[in-house]
Amino acid sequence: MPLTSFLDAVHTGGAGNPVSQDVLALASAGRMDTDACRRLVLAEHQTCESEIKAYAFLLRRYEHEEPHQFFTYARNRAISHRHRLLTSVAPALGLPQADLHIAESTPAVRRLTAFLTRVACHAGPGEAALTIRTGVASWSRSCAMLAEALDRHRDVPAALVAHLHAHRENPAPTADGVLRVIAYGLAHGEPEQGITRSASVLEPLHRAWWRSVAGAAEAQDDHRSTTPGSGIPLPEQTCPQSFRRGRMNPEQLVEAMKPDVERFVRGNTMVESALAKQVRGDQFKRLLLAEYQCQEAELSSYGQLVARHRHEDPAQLFSFTLLTIAESRKLLREGAPSVGIEDGRIPAVPVDEGLYQVVRDLSWLGMHAGPAEAALYLHTDLSTWCTLFSRIADAAENLPDVPGPVITYMRSWGERPPAEIAEGTLAVLEHGLSQGEEPDRILHTARQLGALLEGYWNYVVGG
C-alpha cells in the first residue's frame, strides 16, 4: 500500500468541525478574555514540556538517521515554541515563569501528556512519527483559525496572536519526513496495522484539550474510551523486537527501587523498639545529632550538584532539596535543648567512627554523581527516611522520655517525598538519560543507600 495511505487514514477534524471549535466560538464572539488566554498559554506550556521529554526519549530509542532527524526536528520545534511562550507571550499576559512551572494542569492536559509519554515509551518509529505529524497538522490548523479570529480583536495581546500565527505553518520536515520514518519502520518489522494506532485517537484528546482551554466542563463520554492506559491499546508488540533497546525510562527506574526501599525499611531496629515501647531518650539525642551531622555533608553535596549540573531540571530539584534541608535544621536546633544540648550548639562533625563514614560517603554524591544518578539516590533516600520517621513518630509519640521537638522534626518530612521531589526526580532522570547516563549505574548508586543505613542506625540505636 502507498505510504500516503497512512496519512489519509487519520482524521484531525476538518474546517467544518475543527477540534478547537469551543475556543473559536469564544474568539469569534469577542469573549477571548485574559483568563482564557492564560489557560491557553498554561496548557500549551505544559504540553510542550511533555512533548520535549517524549521526543528526547524517542531519540534515545531510535538512533538511525531517518527517525533521529525527524524526532530531533520535532523536539527543536517544541523547544522553540516553549521559548516563545516563556519570553514573549507569558509576560504579555502577566504570567510569571514560575507560575507556568507550578500551575496545576487540567484533566484534559494530563490525559494528552500521559498519552504522549506512552507513545514515546511503546510506539514503533513510524507510529510515533505519524502521531507527531498528525498532532502538528491539527495544531497548525487550529492555531491558524484562531489567529485569524483574534486578528479582529485588539484587546488580545499581539504577542499571543503572533505566536499563534507562527504555528500555522506545517513545515516540510513534519509533512514529508514522516513518510521516510514510516518506510524505515516497515522495513525493520513494524506492523502496518500499528502505524495509525496512536494517531487515530488524537482527535478526541485534542478536542478535550481545547474544550478545557475554553473553560467548558469536560464531558465524560468524550474521553472515556481514550484515556491512556485503558482505552488506547498500545501494547509492547507495536514496537518490533529489533527496536527495543532494553533502556529503562524514568518511571521504570523509580519503580525498580521500590523493593529496595521496602528492604531498607523492613526490620528497622528503631521502629521495632518504638513498637515494643522500648525506645530511650538517649537514642533520640543520637538521632538528632546524626541528622544534623549528615546534613552538613548533604548541604555541601547538593550545593555542588547545583553548581555542576546547571540545566534547569537538576538545578531546580537540587536547589529545592538544599533549601528543604537548610530549613529543617532550624527544627533540629530548636529541638536540641529537649535532648540535653544547650544553646543549640550541635557539633558539626561526628565522633562515632561509623557515622563519620556515613558522612564521608554522603560527600561523594556531590563531587562525582551524574544528575540522574543523584536524583534517584535522593528519591530513594527520602522514600526510605520519610517512611521510617513516620513509623517511629507514630509508635513513640506518646511514650515517656520521648522528646516532642524531635518527633515534630521527624513528622516535618511527611510520609513520602513531596511532589517537588517526586516530579523533579522524573524530570532529572529524563534529562540525565538523554545526556547518556546509564541506567545500571543510576540504580547501582541508589542501592548503595543500604550501606549508609547500617552505619547510621547502628549509631542511633546503640551509641
mmCIF file of N, CA and C in Angstrom, residues 312-434:
data_model
loop_
_atom_site.group_PDB
_atom_site.id
_atom_site.type_symbol
_atom_site.label_atom_id
_atom_site.label_comp_id
_atom_site.label_asym_id
_atom_site.label_seq_id
_atom_site.Cartn_x
_atom_site.Cartn_y
_atom_site.Cartn_z
ATOM 1 N N GLU A 312 18.097 23.519 33.905
ATOM 2 C CA GLU A 312 17.049 23.932 34.839
ATOM 3 C C GLU A 312 16.432 22.781 35.630
ATOM 4 N N ASP A 313 16.334 21.591 35.045
ATOM 5 C CA ASP A 313 15.695 20.484 35.763
ATOM 6 C C ASP A 313 16.509 20.033 36.979
ATOM 7 N N PRO A 314 17.797 19.649 36.809
ATOM 8 C CA PRO A 314 18.561 19.283 38.011
ATOM 9 C C PRO A 314 18.786 20.471 38.948
ATOM 10 N N ALA A 315 18.993 21.662 38.382
ATOM 11 C CA ALA A 315 19.229 22.820 39.246
ATOM 12 C C ALA A 315 18.029 23.083 40.149
ATOM 13 N N GLN A 316 16.817 22.958 39.608
ATOM 14 C CA GLN A 316 15.616 23.181 40.418
ATOM 15 C C GLN A 316 15.453 22.104 41.480
ATOM 16 N N LEU A 317 15.658 20.846 41.108
ATOM 17 C CA LEU A 317 15.489 19.753 42.065
ATOM 18 C C LEU A 317 16.487 19.871 43.212
ATOM 19 N N PHE A 318 17.763 20.061 42.877
ATOM 20 C CA PHE A 318 18.781 20.086 43.919
ATOM 21 C C PHE A 318 18.722 21.383 44.733
ATOM 22 N N SER A 319 18.276 22.474 44.114
ATOM 23 C CA SER A 319 18.089 23.717 44.871
ATOM 24 C C SER A 319 16.955 23.569 45.871
ATOM 25 N N PHE A 320 15.857 22.941 45.441
ATOM 26 C CA PHE A 320 14.740 22.705 46.351
ATOM 27 C C PHE A 320 15.182 21.824 47.518
ATOM 28 N N THR A 321 15.971 20.794 47.225
ATOM 29 C CA THR A 321 16.464 19.904 48.280
ATOM 30 C C THR A 321 17.350 20.662 49.242
ATOM 31 N N LEU A 322 18.216 21.491 48.700
ATOM 32 C CA LEU A 322 19.130 22.297 49.517
ATOM 33 C C LEU A 322 18.342 23.195 50.471
ATOM 34 N N LEU A 323 17.329 23.862 49.955
ATOM 35 C CA LEU A 323 16.510 24.754 50.780
ATOM 36 C C LEU A 323 15.744 23.963 51.843
ATOM 37 N N THR A 324 15.216 22.810 51.461
ATOM 38 C CA THR A 324 14.458 21.990 52.410
ATOM 39 C C THR A 324 15.341 21.547 53.569
ATOM 40 N N ILE A 325 16.554 21.103 53.270
ATOM 41 C CA ILE A 325 17.479 20.678 54.324
ATOM 42 C C ILE A 325 17.846 21.860 55.205
ATOM 43 N N ALA A 326 18.138 22.999 54.587
ATOM 44 C CA ALA A 326 18.513 24.183 55.360
ATOM 45 C C ALA A 326 17.403 24.592 56.320
ATOM 46 N N GLU A 327 16.160 24.522 55.859
ATOM 47 C CA GLU A 327 15.033 24.910 56.714
ATOM 48 C C GLU A 327 14.808 23.893 57.835
ATOM 49 N N SER A 328 15.083 22.617 57.572
ATOM 50 C CA SER A 328 14.847 21.592 58.596
ATOM 51 C C SER A 328 15.834 21.723 59.750
ATOM 52 N N ARG A 329 16.984 22.321 59.513
ATOM 53 C CA ARG A 329 17.995 22.450 60.563
ATOM 54 C C ARG A 329 17.522 23.369 61.693
ATOM 55 N N LYS A 330 16.618 24.282 61.360
ATOM 56 C CA LYS A 330 16.063 25.146 62.396
ATOM 57 C C LYS A 330 15.303 24.303 63.423
ATOM 58 N N LEU A 331 14.549 23.305 62.937
ATOM 59 C CA LEU A 331 13.828 22.418 63.848
ATOM 60 C C LEU A 331 14.795 21.608 64.715
ATOM 61 N N LEU A 332 15.915 21.200 64.137
ATOM 62 C CA LEU A 332 16.902 20.452 64.913
ATOM 63 C C LEU A 332 17.509 21.329 66.004
ATOM 64 N N ARG A 333 17.845 22.557 65.667
ATOM 65 C CA ARG A 333 18.418 23.452 66.684
ATOM 66 C C ARG A 333 17.396 23.768 67.777
ATOM 67 N N GLU A 334 16.135 23.966 67.357
ATOM 68 C CA GLU A 334 15.101 24.232 68.353
ATOM 69 C C GLU A 334 14.859 23.022 69.250
ATOM 70 N N GLY A 335 15.070 21.835 68.700
ATOM 71 C CA GLY A 335 14.848 20.614 69.475
ATOM 72 C C GLY A 335 16.035 20.194 70.313
ATOM 73 N N ALA A 336 17.200 20.807 70.095
ATOM 74 C CA ALA A 336 18.419 20.394 70.797
ATOM 75 C C ALA A 336 18.283 20.435 72.320
ATOM 76 N N PRO A 337 17.725 21.489 72.915
ATOM 77 C CA PRO A 337 17.603 21.500 74.387
ATOM 78 C C PRO A 337 16.775 20.343 74.938
ATOM 79 N N SER A 338 15.829 19.836 74.159
ATOM 80 C CA SER A 338 14.973 18.746 74.646
ATOM 81 C C SER A 338 15.737 17.443 74.812
ATOM 82 N N VAL A 339 16.950 17.352 74.213
ATOM 83 C CA VAL A 339 17.773 16.145 74.374
ATOM 84 C C VAL A 339 19.069 16.455 75.120
ATOM 85 N N GLY A 340 19.082 17.620 75.793
ATOM 86 C CA GLY A 340 20.223 17.942 76.645
ATOM 87 C C GLY A 340 21.348 18.694 75.976
ATOM 88 N N ILE A 341 21.116 19.232 74.768
ATOM 89 C CA ILE A 341 22.140 20.029 74.081
ATOM 90 C C ILE A 341 21.726 21.483 74.207
ATOM 91 N N GLU A 342 22.426 22.226 75.028
ATOM 92 C CA GLU A 342 22.036 23.595 75.323
ATOM 93 C C GLU A 342 22.518 24.564 74.254
ATOM 94 N N ASP A 343 21.776 25.670 74.139
ATOM 95 C CA ASP A 343 22.129 26.788 73.249
ATOM 96 C C ASP A 343 22.201 26.380 71.772
ATOM 97 N N GLY A 344 21.633 25.238 71.415
ATOM 98 C CA GLY A 344 21.629 24.814 70.021
ATOM 99 C C GLY A 344 23.007 24.555 69.456
ATOM 100 N N ARG A 345 23.989 24.316 70.337
ATOM 101 C CA ARG A 345 25.364 24.095 69.871
ATOM 102 C C ARG A 345 25.568 22.617 69.532
ATOM 103 N N ILE A 346 25.122 22.261 68.354
ATOM 104 C CA ILE A 346 25.223 20.870 67.919
ATOM 105 C C ILE A 346 26.558 20.684 67.202
ATOM 106 N N PRO A 347 27.389 19.751 67.637
ATOM 107 C CA PRO A 347 28.669 19.548 66.945
ATOM 108 C C PRO A 347 28.449 19.140 65.491
ATOM 109 N N ALA A 348 29.216 19.746 64.577
ATOM 110 C CA ALA A 348 29.019 19.506 63.147
ATOM 111 C C ALA A 348 29.697 18.230 62.669
ATOM 112 N N VAL A 349 30.712 17.764 63.386
ATOM 113 C CA VAL A 349 31.476 16.591 62.950
ATOM 114 C C VAL A 349 31.206 15.436 63.906
ATOM 115 N N PRO A 350 30.828 14.269 63.394
ATOM 116 C CA PRO A 350 30.531 13.134 64.269
ATOM 117 C C PRO A 350 31.780 12.566 64.925
ATOM 118 N N VAL A 351 31.615 12.136 66.169
ATOM 119 C CA VAL A 351 32.702 11.474 66.886
ATOM 120 C C VAL A 351 32.704 9.982 66.574
ATOM 121 N N ASP A 352 31.517 9.418 66.419
ATOM 122 C CA ASP A 352 31.399 7.984 66.144
ATOM 123 C C ASP A 352 32.001 7.653 64.779
ATOM 124 N N GLU A 353 32.845 6.634 64.755
ATOM 125 C CA GLU A 353 33.540 6.276 63.514
ATOM 126 C C GLU A 353 32.577 5.802 62.427
ATOM 127 N N GLY A 354 31.565 5.023 62.805
ATOM 128 C CA GLY A 354 30.604 4.536 61.814
ATOM 129 C C GLY A 354 29.822 5.673 61.185
ATOM 130 N N LEU A 355 29.381 6.624 62.021
ATOM 131 C CA LEU A 355 28.634 7.757 61.482
ATOM 132 C C LEU A 355 29.546 8.656 60.651
ATOM 133 N N TYR A 356 30.806 8.752 61.049
ATOM 134 C CA TYR A 356 31.757 9.553 60.267
ATOM 135 C C TYR A 356 31.892 8.989 58.847
ATOM 136 N N GLN A 357 31.898 7.680 58.725
ATOM 137 C CA GLN A 357 31.977 7.061 57.399
ATOM 138 C C GLN A 357 30.718 7.352 56.587
ATOM 139 N N VAL A 358 29.562 7.405 57.248
ATOM 140 C CA VAL A 358 28.318 7.751 56.554
ATOM 141 C C VAL A 358 28.419 9.159 55.994
ATOM 142 N N VAL A 359 28.888 10.096 56.823
ATOM 143 C CA VAL A 359 29.021 11.494 56.389
ATOM 144 C C VAL A 359 30.015 11.600 55.228
ATOM 145 N N ARG A 360 31.094 10.859 55.326
ATOM 146 C CA ARG A 360 32.103 10.873 54.251
ATOM 147 C C ARG A 360 31.509 10.350 52.949
ATOM 148 N N ASP A 361 30.736 9.286 53.026
ATOM 149 C CA ASP A 361 30.143 8.717 51.817
ATOM 150 C C ASP A 361 29.099 9.650 51.199
ATOM 151 N N LEU A 362 28.396 10.394 52.040
ATOM 152 C CA LEU A 362 27.412 11.349 51.512
ATOM 153 C C LEU A 362 28.091 12.432 50.673
ATOM 154 N N SER A 363 29.324 12.739 50.988
ATOM 155 C CA SER A 363 30.048 13.785 50.256
ATOM 156 C C SER A 363 30.378 13.348 48.832
ATOM 157 N N TRP A 364 30.467 12.048 48.604
ATOM 158 C CA TRP A 364 30.826 11.531 47.268
ATOM 159 C C TRP A 364 29.826 11.980 46.221
ATOM 160 N N LEU A 365 28.554 12.007 46.594
ATOM 161 C CA LEU A 365 27.483 12.295 45.644
ATOM 162 C C LEU A 365 27.706 13.632 44.940
ATOM 163 N N GLY A 366 28.016 14.662 45.718
ATOM 164 C CA GLY A 366 28.156 15.991 45.137
ATOM 165 C C GLY A 366 29.312 16.113 44.171
ATOM 166 N N MET A 367 30.371 15.370 44.417
ATOM 167 C CA MET A 367 31.577 15.507 43.593
ATOM 168 C C MET A 367 31.568 14.623 42.353
ATOM 169 N N HIS A 368 30.838 13.511 42.413
ATOM 170 C CA HIS A 368 31.004 12.523 41.350
ATOM 171 C C HIS A 368 29.724 12.112 40.623
ATOM 172 N N ALA A 369 28.568 12.241 41.225
ATOM 173 C CA ALA A 369 27.345 11.680 40.634
ATOM 174 C C ALA A 369 26.837 12.512 39.469
ATOM 175 N N GLY A 370 26.308 11.823 38.458
ATOM 176 C CA GLY A 370 25.592 12.499 37.393
ATOM 177 C C GLY A 370 24.247 12.980 37.920
ATOM 178 N N PRO A 371 23.547 13.838 37.167
ATOM 179 C CA PRO A 371 22.281 14.382 37.667
ATOM 180 C C PRO A 371 21.220 13.319 37.915
ATOM 181 N N ALA A 372 21.053 12.391 36.980
ATOM 182 C CA ALA A 372 20.060 11.335 37.172
ATOM 183 C C ALA A 372 20.471 10.406 38.309
ATOM 184 N N GLU A 373 21.749 10.115 38.382
ATOM 185 C CA GLU A 373 22.290 9.261 39.442
ATOM 186 C C GLU A 373 21.978 9.865 40.821
ATOM 187 N N ALA A 374 22.238 11.159 40.962
ATOM 188 C CA ALA A 374 21.966 11.839 42.238
ATOM 189 C C ALA A 374 20.468 11.939 42.507
ATOM 190 N N ALA A 375 19.676 12.153 41.456
ATOM 191 C CA ALA A 375 18.228 12.324 41.638
ATOM 192 C C ALA A 375 17.582 11.042 42.150
ATOM 193 N N LEU A 376 17.942 9.893 41.585
ATOM 194 C CA LEU A 376 17.331 8.644 42.035
ATOM 195 C C LEU A 376 17.806 8.303 43.443
ATOM 196 N N TYR A 377 19.061 8.592 43.739
ATOM 197 C CA TYR A 377 19.551 8.385 45.101
ATOM 198 C C TYR A 377 18.742 9.238 46.080
ATOM 199 N N LEU A 378 18.535 10.509 45.734
ATOM 200 C CA LEU A 378 17.759 11.418 46.570
ATOM 201 C C LEU A 378 16.346 10.884 46.793
ATOM 202 N N HIS A 379 15.688 10.463 45.721
ATOM 203 C CA HIS A 379 14.313 9.963 45.833
ATOM 204 C C HIS A 379 14.256 8.710 46.705
ATOM 205 N N THR A 380 15.230 7.822 46.534
ATOM 206 C CA THR A 380 15.290 6.601 47.333
ATOM 207 C C THR A 380 15.547 6.933 48.801
ATOM 208 N N ASP A 381 16.467 7.848 49.037
ATOM 209 C CA ASP A 381 16.807 8.298 50.383
ATOM 210 C C ASP A 381 15.565 8.833 51.095
ATOM 211 N N LEU A 382 14.870 9.764 50.454
ATOM 212 C CA LEU A 382 13.698 10.363 51.081
ATOM 213 C C LEU A 382 12.547 9.362 51.230
ATOM 214 N N SER A 383 12.361 8.499 50.240
ATOM 215 C CA SER A 383 11.308 7.479 50.348
ATOM 216 C C SER A 383 11.545 6.603 51.568
ATOM 217 N N THR A 384 12.800 6.275 51.818
ATOM 218 C CA THR A 384 13.155 5.441 52.969
ATOM 219 C C THR A 384 12.997 6.209 54.277
ATOM 220 N N TRP A 385 13.580 7.393 54.321
ATOM 221 C CA TRP A 385 13.590 8.166 55.570
ATOM 222 C C TRP A 385 12.193 8.635 55.957
ATOM 223 N N CYS A 386 11.410 9.090 54.997
ATOM 224 C CA CYS A 386 10.049 9.529 55.315
ATOM 225 C C CYS A 386 9.239 8.392 55.929
ATOM 226 N N THR A 387 9.384 7.198 55.369
ATOM 227 C CA THR A 387 8.653 6.040 55.890
ATOM 228 C C THR A 387 9.115 5.689 57.300
ATOM 229 N N LEU A 388 10.433 5.648 57.498
ATOM 230 C CA LEU A 388 10.964 5.295 58.810
ATOM 231 C C LEU A 388 10.592 6.330 59.868
ATOM 232 N N PHE A 389 10.784 7.592 59.551
ATOM 233 C CA PHE A 389 10.470 8.641 60.523
ATOM 234 C C PHE A 389 8.988 8.632 60.882
ATOM 235 N N SER A 390 8.142 8.429 59.884
ATOM 236 C CA SER A 390 6.707 8.404 60.131
ATOM 237 C C SER A 390 6.337 7.255 61.065
ATOM 238 N N ARG A 391 6.924 6.092 60.848
ATOM 239 C CA ARG A 391 6.606 4.926 61.676
ATOM 240 C C ARG A 391 7.141 5.087 63.096
ATOM 241 N N ILE A 392 8.333 5.632 63.218
ATOM 242 C CA ILE A 392 8.898 5.857 64.557
ATOM 243 C C ILE A 392 8.059 6.875 65.322
ATOM 244 N N ALA A 393 7.696 7.960 64.647
ATOM 245 C CA ALA A 393 6.894 9.002 65.299
ATOM 246 C C ALA A 393 5.538 8.456 65.738
ATOM 247 N N ASP A 394 4.898 7.664 64.892
ATOM 248 C CA ASP A 394 3.589 7.097 65.234
ATOM 249 C C ASP A 394 3.688 6.201 66.470
ATOM 250 N N ALA A 395 4.756 5.412 66.532
ATOM 251 C CA ALA A 395 4.874 4.431 67.616
ATOM 252 C C ALA A 395 5.370 5.050 68.921
ATOM 253 N N ALA A 396 6.172 6.114 68.839
ATOM 254 C CA ALA A 396 6.858 6.618 70.037
ATOM 255 C C ALA A 396 6.293 7.923 70.582
ATOM 256 N N GLU A 397 5.387 8.553 69.854
ATOM 257 C CA GLU A 397 4.967 9.914 70.181
ATOM 258 C C GLU A 397 4.493 10.066 71.630
ATOM 259 N N ASN A 398 3.737 9.130 72.131
ATOM 260 C CA ASN A 398 3.142 9.273 73.457
ATOM 261 C C ASN A 398 3.883 8.491 74.541
ATOM 262 N N LEU A 399 5.059 8.020 74.225
ATOM 263 C CA LEU A 399 5.829 7.274 75.223
ATOM 264 C C LEU A 399 6.582 8.233 76.143
ATOM 265 N N PRO A 400 6.844 7.830 77.380
ATOM 266 C CA PRO A 400 7.607 8.693 78.288
ATOM 267 C C PRO A 400 9.053 8.845 77.813
ATOM 268 N N ASP A 401 9.644 9.963 78.178
ATOM 269 C CA ASP A 401 11.055 10.261 77.868
ATOM 270 C C ASP A 401 11.334 10.433 76.382
ATOM 271 N N VAL A 402 10.292 10.559 75.582
ATOM 272 C CA VAL A 402 10.485 10.808 74.145
ATOM 273 C C VAL A 402 10.345 12.309 73.901
ATOM 274 N N PRO A 403 11.392 12.976 73.411
ATOM 275 C CA PRO A 403 11.351 14.431 73.241
ATOM 276 C C PRO A 403 10.397 14.856 72.121
ATOM 277 N N GLY A 404 9.397 15.652 72.470
ATOM 278 C CA GLY A 404 8.405 16.099 71.495
ATOM 279 C C GLY A 404 8.987 16.846 70.302
ATOM 280 N N PRO A 405 9.966 17.764 70.522
ATOM 281 C CA PRO A 405 10.523 18.500 69.373
ATOM 282 C C PRO A 405 11.187 17.594 68.332
ATOM 283 N N VAL A 406 11.760 16.477 68.769
ATOM 284 C CA VAL A 406 12.374 15.559 67.805
ATOM 285 C C VAL A 406 11.281 14.848 67.000
ATOM 286 N N ILE A 407 10.192 14.504 67.668
ATOM 287 C CA ILE A 407 9.054 13.920 66.953
ATOM 288 C C ILE A 407 8.514 14.927 65.928
ATOM 289 N N THR A 408 8.431 16.197 66.334
ATOM 290 C CA THR A 408 7.964 17.243 65.405
ATOM 291 C C THR A 408 8.870 17.316 64.184
ATOM 292 N N TYR A 409 10.176 17.247 64.425
ATOM 293 C CA TYR A 409 11.130 17.255 63.301
ATOM 294 C C TYR A 409 10.889 16.064 62.373
ATOM 295 N N MET A 410 10.715 14.886 62.932
ATOM 296 C CA MET A 410 10.532 13.689 62.111
ATOM 297 C C MET A 410 9.248 13.788 61.288
ATOM 298 N N ARG A 411 8.190 14.308 61.900
ATOM 299 C CA ARG A 411 6.934 14.441 61.167
ATOM 300 C C ARG A 411 7.022 15.513 60.076
ATOM 301 N N SER A 412 7.940 16.448 60.210
ATOM 302 C CA SER A 412 8.045 17.526 59.213
ATOM 303 C C SER A 412 8.404 17.006 57.826
ATOM 304 N N TRP A 413 8.960 15.800 57.766
ATOM 305 C CA TRP A 413 9.344 15.232 56.474
ATOM 306 C C TRP A 413 8.171 14.548 55.772
ATOM 307 N N GLY A 414 7.058 14.361 56.471
ATOM 308 C CA GLY A 414 5.900 13.729 55.853
ATOM 309 C C GLY A 414 6.071 12.225 55.724
ATOM 310 N N GLU A 415 5.080 11.607 55.124
ATOM 311 C CA GLU A 415 5.092 10.151 54.961
ATOM 312 C C GLU A 415 5.726 9.701 53.653
ATOM 313 N N ARG A 416 5.923 10.632 52.746
ATOM 314 C CA ARG A 416 6.512 10.303 51.443
ATOM 315 C C ARG A 416 7.179 11.563 50.897
ATOM 316 N N PRO A 417 8.054 11.434 49.905
ATOM 317 C CA PRO A 417 8.695 12.619 49.332
ATOM 318 C C PRO A 417 7.664 13.604 48.798
ATOM 319 N N PRO A 418 7.885 14.901 48.952
ATOM 320 C CA PRO A 418 6.922 15.881 48.441
ATOM 321 C C PRO A 418 6.848 15.845 46.918
ATOM 322 N N ALA A 419 5.796 16.453 46.380
ATOM 323 C CA ALA A 419 5.587 16.434 44.925
ATOM 324 C C ALA A 419 6.767 17.035 44.186
ATOM 325 N N GLU A 420 7.384 18.071 44.777
ATOM 326 C CA GLU A 420 8.524 18.709 44.102
ATOM 327 C C GLU A 420 9.664 17.719 43.881
ATOM 328 N N ILE A 421 9.840 16.806 44.844
ATOM 329 C CA ILE A 421 10.886 15.787 44.712
ATOM 330 C C ILE A 421 10.445 14.687 43.759
ATOM 331 N N ALA A 422 9.213 14.204 43.938
ATOM 332 C CA ALA A 422 8.724 13.102 43.099
ATOM 333 C C ALA A 422 8.716 13.489 41.628
ATOM 334 N N GLU A 423 8.156 14.652 41.315
ATOM 335 C CA GLU A 423 8.082 15.096 39.922
ATOM 336 C C GLU A 423 9.445 15.551 39.412
ATOM 337 N N GLY A 424 10.197 16.230 40.279
ATOM 338 C CA GLY A 424 11.528 16.690 39.868
ATOM 339 C C GLY A 424 12.463 15.540 39.569
ATOM 340 N N THR A 425 12.336 14.455 40.326
ATOM 341 C CA THR A 425 13.181 13.280 40.080
ATOM 342 C C THR A 425 12.948 12.726 38.682
ATOM 343 N N LEU A 426 11.681 12.609 38.292
ATOM 344 C CA LEU A 426 11.378 12.099 36.951
ATOM 345 C C LEU A 426 11.960 13.002 35.873
ATOM 346 N N ALA A 427 11.848 14.317 36.075
ATOM 347 C CA ALA A 427 12.380 15.261 35.084
ATOM 348 C C ALA A 427 13.895 15.150 34.978
ATOM 349 N N VAL A 428 14.572 15.008 36.120
ATOM 350 C CA VAL A 428 16.046 14.927 36.102
ATOM 351 C C VAL A 428 16.497 13.576 35.556
ATOM 352 N N LEU A 429 15.765 12.523 35.876
ATOM 353 C CA LEU A 429 16.098 11.226 35.274
ATOM 354 C C LEU A 429 15.987 11.306 33.751
ATOM 355 N N GLU A 430 14.930 11.941 33.264
ATOM 356 C CA GLU A 430 14.762 12.109 31.824
ATOM 357 C C GLU A 430 15.929 12.890 31.230
ATOM 358 N N HIS A 431 16.303 13.957 31.902
ATOM 359 C CA HIS A 431 17.431 14.778 31.430
ATOM 360 C C HIS A 431 18.730 13.978 31.429
ATOM 361 N N GLY A 432 19.000 13.290 32.539
ATOM 362 C CA GLY A 432 20.249 12.536 32.621
ATOM 363 C C GLY A 432 20.336 11.421 31.593
ATOM 364 N N LEU A 433 19.242 10.703 31.399
ATOM 365 C CA LEU A 433 19.234 9.644 30.393
ATOM 366 C C LEU A 433 19.453 10.207 28.995
ATOM 367 N N SER A 434 18.871 11.380 28.732
ATOM 368 C CA SER A 434 19.044 11.988 27.409
ATOM 369 C C SER A 434 20.482 12.430 27.174
#
